[in-house]
Short mmCIF file of C-alpha atoms and ligand atoms in Angstrom, two decimals:
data_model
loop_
_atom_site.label_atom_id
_atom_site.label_comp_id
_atom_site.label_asym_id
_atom_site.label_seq_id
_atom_site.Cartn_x
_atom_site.Cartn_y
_atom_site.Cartn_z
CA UNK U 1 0.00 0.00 0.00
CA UNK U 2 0.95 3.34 -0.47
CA UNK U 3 -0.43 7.19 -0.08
CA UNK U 4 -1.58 7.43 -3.79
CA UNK U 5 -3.02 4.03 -3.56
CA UNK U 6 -5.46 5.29 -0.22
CA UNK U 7 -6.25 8.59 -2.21
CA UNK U 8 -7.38 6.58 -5.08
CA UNK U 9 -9.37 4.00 -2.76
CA UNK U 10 -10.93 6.83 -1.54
CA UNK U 11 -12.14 8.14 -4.86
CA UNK U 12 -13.58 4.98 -5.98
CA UNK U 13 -15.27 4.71 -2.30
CA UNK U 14 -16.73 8.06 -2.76
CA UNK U 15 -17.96 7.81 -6.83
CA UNK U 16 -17.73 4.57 -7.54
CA UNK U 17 -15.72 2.22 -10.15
CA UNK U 18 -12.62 4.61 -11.56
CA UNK U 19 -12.32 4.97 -15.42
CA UNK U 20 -9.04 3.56 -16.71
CA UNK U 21 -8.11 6.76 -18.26
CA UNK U 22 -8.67 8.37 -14.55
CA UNK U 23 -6.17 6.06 -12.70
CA UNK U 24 -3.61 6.31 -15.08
CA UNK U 25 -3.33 9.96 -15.18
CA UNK U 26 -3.66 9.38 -11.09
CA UNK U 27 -0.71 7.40 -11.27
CA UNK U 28 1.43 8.84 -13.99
CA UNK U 29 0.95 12.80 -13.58
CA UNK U 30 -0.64 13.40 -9.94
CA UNK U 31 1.16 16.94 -8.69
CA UNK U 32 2.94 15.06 -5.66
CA UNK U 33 2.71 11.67 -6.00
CA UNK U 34 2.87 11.11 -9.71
CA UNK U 35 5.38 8.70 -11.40
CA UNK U 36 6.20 11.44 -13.63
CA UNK U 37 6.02 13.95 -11.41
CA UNK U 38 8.12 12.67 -8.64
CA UNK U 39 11.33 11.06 -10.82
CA UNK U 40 13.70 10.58 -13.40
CA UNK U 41 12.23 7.36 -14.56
CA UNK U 42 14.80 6.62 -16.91
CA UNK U 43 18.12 4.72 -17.48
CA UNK U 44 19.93 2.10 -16.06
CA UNK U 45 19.06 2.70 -12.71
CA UNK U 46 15.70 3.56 -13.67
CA UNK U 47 12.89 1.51 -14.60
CA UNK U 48 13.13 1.96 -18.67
CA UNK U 49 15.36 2.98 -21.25
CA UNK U 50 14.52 4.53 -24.36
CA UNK U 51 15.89 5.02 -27.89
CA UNK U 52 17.75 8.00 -26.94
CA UNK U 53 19.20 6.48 -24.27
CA UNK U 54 20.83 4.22 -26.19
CA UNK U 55 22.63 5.88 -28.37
CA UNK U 56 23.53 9.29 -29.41
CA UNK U 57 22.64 7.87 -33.23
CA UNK U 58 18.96 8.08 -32.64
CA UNK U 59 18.85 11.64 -32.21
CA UNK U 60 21.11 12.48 -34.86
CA UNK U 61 19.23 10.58 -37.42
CA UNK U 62 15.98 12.31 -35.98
CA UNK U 63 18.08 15.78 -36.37
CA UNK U 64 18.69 15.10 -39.92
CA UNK U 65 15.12 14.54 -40.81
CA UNK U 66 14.17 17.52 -38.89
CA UNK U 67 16.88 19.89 -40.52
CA UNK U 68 15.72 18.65 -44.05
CA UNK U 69 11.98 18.81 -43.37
CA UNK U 70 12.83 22.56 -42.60
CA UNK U 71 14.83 22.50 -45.65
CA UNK U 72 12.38 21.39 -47.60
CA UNK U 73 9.24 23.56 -46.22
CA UNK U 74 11.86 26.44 -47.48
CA UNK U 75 13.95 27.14 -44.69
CA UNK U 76 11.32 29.65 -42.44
CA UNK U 77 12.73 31.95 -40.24
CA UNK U 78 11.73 32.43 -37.18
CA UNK U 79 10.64 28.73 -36.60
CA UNK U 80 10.47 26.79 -33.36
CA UNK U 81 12.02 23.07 -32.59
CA UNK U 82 9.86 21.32 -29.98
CA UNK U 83 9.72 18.16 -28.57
CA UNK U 84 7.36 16.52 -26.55
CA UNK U 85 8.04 14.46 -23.40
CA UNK U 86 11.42 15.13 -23.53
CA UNK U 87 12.83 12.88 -20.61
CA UNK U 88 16.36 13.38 -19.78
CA UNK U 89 16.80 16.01 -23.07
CA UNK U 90 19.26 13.56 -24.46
CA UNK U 91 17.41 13.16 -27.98
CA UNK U 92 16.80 17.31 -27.86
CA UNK U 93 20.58 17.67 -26.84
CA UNK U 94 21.57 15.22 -30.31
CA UNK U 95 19.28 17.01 -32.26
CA UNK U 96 20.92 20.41 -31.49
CA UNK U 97 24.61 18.77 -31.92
CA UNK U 98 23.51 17.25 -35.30
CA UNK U 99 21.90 20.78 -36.91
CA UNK U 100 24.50 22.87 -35.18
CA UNK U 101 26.14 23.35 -38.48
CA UNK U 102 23.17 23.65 -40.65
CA UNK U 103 23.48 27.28 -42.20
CA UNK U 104 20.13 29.66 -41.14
CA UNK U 105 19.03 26.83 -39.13
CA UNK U 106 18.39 28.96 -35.66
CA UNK U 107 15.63 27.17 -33.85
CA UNK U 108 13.93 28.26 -30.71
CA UNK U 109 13.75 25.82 -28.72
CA UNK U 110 10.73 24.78 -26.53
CA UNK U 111 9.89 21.40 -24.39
CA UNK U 112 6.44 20.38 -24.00
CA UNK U 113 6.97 18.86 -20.22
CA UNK U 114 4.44 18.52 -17.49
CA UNK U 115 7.19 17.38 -14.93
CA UNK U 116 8.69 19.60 -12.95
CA UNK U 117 11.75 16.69 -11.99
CA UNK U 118 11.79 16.23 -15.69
CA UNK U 119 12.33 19.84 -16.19
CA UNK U 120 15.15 20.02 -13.67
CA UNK U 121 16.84 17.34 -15.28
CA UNK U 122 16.37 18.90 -18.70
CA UNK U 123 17.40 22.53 -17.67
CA UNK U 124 20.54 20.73 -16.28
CA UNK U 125 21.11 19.26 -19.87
CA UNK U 126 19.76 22.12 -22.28
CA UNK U 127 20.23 25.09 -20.45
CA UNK U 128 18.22 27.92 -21.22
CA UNK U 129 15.09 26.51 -23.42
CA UNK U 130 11.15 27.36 -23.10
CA UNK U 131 8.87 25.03 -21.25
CA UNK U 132 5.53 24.60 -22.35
CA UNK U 133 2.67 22.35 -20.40
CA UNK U 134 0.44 22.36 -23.09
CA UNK U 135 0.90 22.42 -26.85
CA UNK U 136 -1.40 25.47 -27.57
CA UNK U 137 0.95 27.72 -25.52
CA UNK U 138 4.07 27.82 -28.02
CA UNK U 139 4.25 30.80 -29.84
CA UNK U 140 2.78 30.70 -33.05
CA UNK U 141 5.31 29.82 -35.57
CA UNK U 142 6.42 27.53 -38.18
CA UNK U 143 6.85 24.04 -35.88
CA UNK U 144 8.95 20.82 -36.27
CA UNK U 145 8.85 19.09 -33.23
CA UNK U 146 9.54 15.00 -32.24
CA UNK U 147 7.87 13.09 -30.05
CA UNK U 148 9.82 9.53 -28.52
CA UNK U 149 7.33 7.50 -26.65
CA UNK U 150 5.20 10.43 -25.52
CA UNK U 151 2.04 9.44 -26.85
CA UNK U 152 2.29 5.82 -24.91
CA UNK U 153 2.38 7.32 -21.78
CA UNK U 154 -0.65 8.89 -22.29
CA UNK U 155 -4.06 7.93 -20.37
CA UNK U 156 -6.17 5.15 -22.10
CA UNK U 157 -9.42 3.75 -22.06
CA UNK U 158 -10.13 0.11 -22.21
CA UNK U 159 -13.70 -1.40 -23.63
CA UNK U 160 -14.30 -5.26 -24.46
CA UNK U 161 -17.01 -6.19 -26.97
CA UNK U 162 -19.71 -8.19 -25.39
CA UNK U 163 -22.33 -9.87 -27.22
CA UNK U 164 -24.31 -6.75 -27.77
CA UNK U 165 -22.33 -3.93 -26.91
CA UNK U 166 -19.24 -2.31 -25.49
CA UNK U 167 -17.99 -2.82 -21.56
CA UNK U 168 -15.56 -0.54 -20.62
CA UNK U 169 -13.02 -1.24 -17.84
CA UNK U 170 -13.40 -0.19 -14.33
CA UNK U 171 -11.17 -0.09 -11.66
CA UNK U 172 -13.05 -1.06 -8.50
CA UNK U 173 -12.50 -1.06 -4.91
CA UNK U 174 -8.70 -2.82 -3.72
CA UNK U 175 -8.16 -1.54 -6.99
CA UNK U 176 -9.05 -4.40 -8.93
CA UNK U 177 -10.01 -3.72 -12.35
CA UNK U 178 -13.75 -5.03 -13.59
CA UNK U 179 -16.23 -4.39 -16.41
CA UNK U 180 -18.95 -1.81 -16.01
CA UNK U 181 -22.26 -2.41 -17.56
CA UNK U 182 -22.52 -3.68 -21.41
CA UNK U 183 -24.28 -1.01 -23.76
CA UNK U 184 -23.95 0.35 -27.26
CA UNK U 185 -21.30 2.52 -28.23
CA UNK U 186 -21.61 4.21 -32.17
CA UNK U 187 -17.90 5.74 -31.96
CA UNK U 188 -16.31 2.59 -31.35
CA UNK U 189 -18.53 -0.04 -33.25
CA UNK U 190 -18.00 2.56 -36.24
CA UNK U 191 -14.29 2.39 -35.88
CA UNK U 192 -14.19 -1.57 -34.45
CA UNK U 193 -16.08 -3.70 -36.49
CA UNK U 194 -14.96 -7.01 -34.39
CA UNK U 195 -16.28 -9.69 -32.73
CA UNK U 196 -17.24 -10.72 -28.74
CA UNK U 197 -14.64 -10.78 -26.66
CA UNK U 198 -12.22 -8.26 -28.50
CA UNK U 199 -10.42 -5.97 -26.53
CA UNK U 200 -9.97 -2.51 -27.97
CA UNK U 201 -8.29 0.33 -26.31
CA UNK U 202 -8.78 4.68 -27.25
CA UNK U 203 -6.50 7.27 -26.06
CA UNK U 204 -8.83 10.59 -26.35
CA UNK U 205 -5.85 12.92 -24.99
CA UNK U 206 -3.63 11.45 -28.16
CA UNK U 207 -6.14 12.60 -30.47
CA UNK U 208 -6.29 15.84 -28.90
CA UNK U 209 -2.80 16.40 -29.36
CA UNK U 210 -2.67 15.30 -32.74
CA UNK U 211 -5.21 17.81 -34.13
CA UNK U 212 -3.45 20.58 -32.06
CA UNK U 213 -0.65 19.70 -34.21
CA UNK U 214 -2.58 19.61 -37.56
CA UNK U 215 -3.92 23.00 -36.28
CA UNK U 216 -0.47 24.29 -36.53
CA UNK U 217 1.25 22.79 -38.67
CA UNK U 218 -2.00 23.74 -41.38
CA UNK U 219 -1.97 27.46 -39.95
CA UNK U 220 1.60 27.73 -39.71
CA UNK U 221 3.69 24.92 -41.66
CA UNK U 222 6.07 22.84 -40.05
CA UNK U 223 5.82 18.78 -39.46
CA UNK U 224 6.08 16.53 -36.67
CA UNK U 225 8.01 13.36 -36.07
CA UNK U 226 6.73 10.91 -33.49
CA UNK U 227 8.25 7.37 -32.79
CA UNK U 228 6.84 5.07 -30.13
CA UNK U 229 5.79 1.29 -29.98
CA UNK U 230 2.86 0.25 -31.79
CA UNK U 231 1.00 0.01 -34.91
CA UNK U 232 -1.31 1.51 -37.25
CA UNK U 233 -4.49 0.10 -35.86
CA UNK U 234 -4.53 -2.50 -33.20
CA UNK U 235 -6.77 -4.81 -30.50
CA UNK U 236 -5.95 -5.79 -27.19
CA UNK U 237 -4.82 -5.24 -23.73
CA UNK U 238 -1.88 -3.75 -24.59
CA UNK U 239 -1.55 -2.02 -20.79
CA UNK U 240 1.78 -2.82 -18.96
CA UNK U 241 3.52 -1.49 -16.58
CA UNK U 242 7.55 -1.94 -15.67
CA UNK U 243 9.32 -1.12 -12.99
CA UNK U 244 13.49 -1.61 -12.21
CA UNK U 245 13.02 -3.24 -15.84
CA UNK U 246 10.82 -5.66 -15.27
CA UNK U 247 6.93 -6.25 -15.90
CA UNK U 248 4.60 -5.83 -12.98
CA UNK U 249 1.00 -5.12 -12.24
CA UNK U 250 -0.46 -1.90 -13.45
CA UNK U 251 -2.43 -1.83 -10.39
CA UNK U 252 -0.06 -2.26 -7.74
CA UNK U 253 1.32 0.42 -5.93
CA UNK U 254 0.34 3.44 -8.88
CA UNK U 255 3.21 5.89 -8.80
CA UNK U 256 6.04 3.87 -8.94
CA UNK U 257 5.43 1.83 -11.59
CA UNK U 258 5.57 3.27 -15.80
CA UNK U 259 2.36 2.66 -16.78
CA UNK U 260 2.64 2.60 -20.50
CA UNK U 261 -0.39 1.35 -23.74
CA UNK U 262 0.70 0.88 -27.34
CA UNK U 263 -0.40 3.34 -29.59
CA UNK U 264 -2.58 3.15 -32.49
CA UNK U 265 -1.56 5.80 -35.21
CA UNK U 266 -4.10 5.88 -37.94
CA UNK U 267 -6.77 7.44 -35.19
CA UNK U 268 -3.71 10.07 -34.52
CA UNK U 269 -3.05 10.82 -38.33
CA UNK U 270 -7.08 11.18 -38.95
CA UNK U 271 -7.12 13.32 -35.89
CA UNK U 272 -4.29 15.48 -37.35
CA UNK U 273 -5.67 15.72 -40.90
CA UNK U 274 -2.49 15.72 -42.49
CA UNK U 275 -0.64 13.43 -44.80
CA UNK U 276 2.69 12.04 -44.48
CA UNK U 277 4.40 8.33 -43.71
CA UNK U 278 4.07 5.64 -41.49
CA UNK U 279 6.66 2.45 -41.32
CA UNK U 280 9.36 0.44 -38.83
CA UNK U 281 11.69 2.15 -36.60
CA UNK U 282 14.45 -0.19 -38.42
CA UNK U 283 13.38 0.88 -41.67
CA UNK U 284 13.85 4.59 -41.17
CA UNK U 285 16.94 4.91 -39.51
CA UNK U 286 18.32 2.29 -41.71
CA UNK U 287 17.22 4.70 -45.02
CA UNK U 288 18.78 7.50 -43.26
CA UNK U 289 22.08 6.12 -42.66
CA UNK U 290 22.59 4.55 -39.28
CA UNK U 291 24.36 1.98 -39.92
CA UNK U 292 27.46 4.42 -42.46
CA UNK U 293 27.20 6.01 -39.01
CA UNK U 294 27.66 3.55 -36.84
CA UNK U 295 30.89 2.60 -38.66
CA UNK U 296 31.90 6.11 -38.69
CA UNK U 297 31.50 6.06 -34.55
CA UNK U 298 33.14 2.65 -34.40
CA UNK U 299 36.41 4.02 -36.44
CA UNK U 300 36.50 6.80 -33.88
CA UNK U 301 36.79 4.31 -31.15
CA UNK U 302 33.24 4.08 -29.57
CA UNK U 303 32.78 1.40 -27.25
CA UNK U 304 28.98 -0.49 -27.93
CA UNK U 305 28.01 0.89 -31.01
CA UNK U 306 27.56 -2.50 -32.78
CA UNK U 307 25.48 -3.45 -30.26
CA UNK U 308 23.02 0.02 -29.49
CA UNK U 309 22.45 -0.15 -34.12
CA UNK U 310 21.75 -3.60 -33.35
CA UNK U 311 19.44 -2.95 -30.40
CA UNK U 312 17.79 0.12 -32.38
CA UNK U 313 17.29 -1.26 -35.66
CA UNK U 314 16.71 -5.18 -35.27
CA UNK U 315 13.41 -6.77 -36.17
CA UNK U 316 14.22 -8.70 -32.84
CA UNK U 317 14.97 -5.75 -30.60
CA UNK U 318 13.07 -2.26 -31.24
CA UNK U 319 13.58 -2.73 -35.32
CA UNK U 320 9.51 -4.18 -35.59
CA UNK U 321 8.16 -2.80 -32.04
CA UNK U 322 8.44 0.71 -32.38
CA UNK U 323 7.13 2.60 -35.47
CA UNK U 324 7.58 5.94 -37.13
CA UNK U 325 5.04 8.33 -38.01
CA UNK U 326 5.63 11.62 -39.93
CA UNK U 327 2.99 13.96 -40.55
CA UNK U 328 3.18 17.23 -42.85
CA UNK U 329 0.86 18.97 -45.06
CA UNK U 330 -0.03 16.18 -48.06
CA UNK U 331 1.83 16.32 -51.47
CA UNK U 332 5.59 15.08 -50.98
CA UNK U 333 6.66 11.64 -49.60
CA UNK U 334 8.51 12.74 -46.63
CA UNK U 335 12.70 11.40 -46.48
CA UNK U 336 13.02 7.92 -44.98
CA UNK U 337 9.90 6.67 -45.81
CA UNK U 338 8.88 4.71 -49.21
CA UNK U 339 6.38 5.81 -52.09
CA UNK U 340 3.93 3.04 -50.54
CA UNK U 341 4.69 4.12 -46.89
CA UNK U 342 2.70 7.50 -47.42
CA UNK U 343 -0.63 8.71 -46.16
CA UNK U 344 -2.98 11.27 -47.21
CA UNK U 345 -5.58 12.73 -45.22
CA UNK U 346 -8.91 11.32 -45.77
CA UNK U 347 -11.31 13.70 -46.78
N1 SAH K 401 11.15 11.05 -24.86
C1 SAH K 401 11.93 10.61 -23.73
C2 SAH K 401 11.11 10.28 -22.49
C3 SAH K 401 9.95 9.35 -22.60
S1 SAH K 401 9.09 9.17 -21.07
C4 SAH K 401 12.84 9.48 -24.16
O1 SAH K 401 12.65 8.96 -25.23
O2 SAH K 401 13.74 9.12 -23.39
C5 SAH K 401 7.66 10.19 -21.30
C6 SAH K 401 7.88 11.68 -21.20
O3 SAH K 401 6.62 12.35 -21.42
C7 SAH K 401 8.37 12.19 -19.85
O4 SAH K 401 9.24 13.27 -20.09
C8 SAH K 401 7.08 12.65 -19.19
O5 SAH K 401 7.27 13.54 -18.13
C9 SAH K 401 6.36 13.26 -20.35
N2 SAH K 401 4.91 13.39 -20.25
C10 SAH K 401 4.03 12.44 -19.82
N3 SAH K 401 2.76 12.90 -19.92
C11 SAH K 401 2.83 14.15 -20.42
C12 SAH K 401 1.86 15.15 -20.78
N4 SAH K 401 0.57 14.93 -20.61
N5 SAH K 401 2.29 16.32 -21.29
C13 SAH K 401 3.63 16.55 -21.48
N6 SAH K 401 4.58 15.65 -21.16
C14 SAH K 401 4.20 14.47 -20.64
#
């Protein structure tokens, strides 16, 4: 037991079964006792480790696409480099040694960061950038911005399809998740024609955030960049939750456990309205040279780099498991992604 898991005992006593969405926004983001909130999740000594982590390659590869995207809108001036859920700031600080020699190419830079440890941690790597909580307060400019496993931690919703209508999971008191009450459900049967006893799982505050960024990036050109592990569409629990590297119970002990759901991009990319391309994480950085650069890196005398392109890029490691999703206003096939890999918005 713990002091977030007695707060959130007492909601459910007090209102009744807790909405998935609600409890994992509890336990990730609560102002004192949050996961988020209260820790540098990440690293060795952490509980996960993410791309960036890795290696240093990840973010220059992501700093490339970004500095020819720019390139290729026509080089705007003034334009802003975001990121969202920036972590440590090790992919924002590769990004920003990669395009440091880029002529004209003079971002500001903001962070979209609801952490304040996060922040700390980044203002220790970055110095002097903007924070933002929200993307709707950056300044209204041309935007390219990335996004590594942001959109995973966000809250989800879970719903199972009965045998005439939706159930939607409950968390209920001792915290032990249930199903409400079956009934019908147009948004989801419209989007989920499937069967009894499929599992499928919406992330509204995803969406939300993908047609702020179609917003701006329609109003003001730009694109965005967003990697994370997932697929296109999907079904399933896909819920999990690690902690010190290893898979426990979402529901034990919230707050000190990453609570984490795979994302489903095509609801993002129809929520954003834009076109652009969708394909592997191994695929990409493999088009845009990771592996001349891990040679490169190696003949300099770096120690693991054979083993960080093999952990990035290999259908057995993070190659298949984590995707890539670019999206930019319709009409060009964006760089590292193939003529069959591109999307356009429906209409
Ligand atoms: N991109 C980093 C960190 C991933 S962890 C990396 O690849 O290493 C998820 C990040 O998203 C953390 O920085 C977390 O604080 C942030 N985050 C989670 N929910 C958020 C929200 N609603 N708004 C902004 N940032 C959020």
């Amino acid at each position: 037991m713990n002091a977030l898991t007695d707060l959130i005992a007492a909601e459910i006593a007090a209102t009744g079964p807790m909405r998935l969405d609600r409890y994992m926004a509890l336990a990730l983001g609560h102002p004192t006792m949050g996961y988020y909130t209260t820790r540098d999740p990440l690293g060795a000594a952490g509980d996960f480790t993410t791309a960036p982590e890795i290696s240093q390659m990840f973010g220059e590869i992501l700093g490339l696409w970004l500095a020819q995207s720019w390139l290729d809108a026509g080089a705007p001036s003034p334009f802003i480099l975001a990121e969202a859920g920036p972590g440590r700031g090790s992919l924002m600080a590769d990004i920003l040694r990669a395009t440091a020699k880029v002529p004209w190419f003079t971002p500001q830079v903001w962070l979209v960061e609801t952490s304040p440890s996060l922040r700390a941690v980044q203002r220790d790597r970055l110095g002097d950038v903007n924070w933002a909580d929200r993307l709707d307060d950056l300044p209204k400019l041309p935007l390219f911005i990335v996004a590594n496993e942001f959109f995973d931690a966000l809250p989800v919703r879970q719903f199972h399809r009965g045998a005439s209508g939706w159930a939607e999971v409950l968390i209920g008191p001792r915290l032990r998740p249930g199903l409400g009450q079956e009934g019908a459900n147009d948004a989801l049967s419209a989007r989920h024609n499937v069967p009894p006893g499929v599992i499928v799982e919406t992330c509204a505050p995803a969406e939300e955030f993908a047609a702020q960024l179609g917003t701006r990036i329609r109003t003001n050109g730009g694109a965005a960049l967003t990697v994370d592990y997932g697929d296109w569409r999907g079904t399933g629990d896909t819920l999990q939750a690690l902690r010190q590297h290893k898979m426990v119970s979402p529901f034990m002990e919230p707050g000190e456990a990453d609570i984490t759901a795979h994302v489903q991009f095509a609801p993002l990319a129809a929520a954003a309205g834009l076109g652009g391309g969708f394909t592997t994480q191994g695929k990409f950085l493999e088009r845009l040279g990771i592996t001349a650069r891990a040679q490169a890196l190696a003949k300099l005398g770096a120690s693991g780099v054979a083993a960080a392109h093999r952990r990035l890029t290999h259908p057995d490691e993070m190659g298949n498991l984590f995707k890539v999703m670019a999206l930019m206003q319709p009409g060009k096939t964006p760089i590292g992604f193939d003529e069959n890999e591109r999307f356009s918005p429906a209409i």
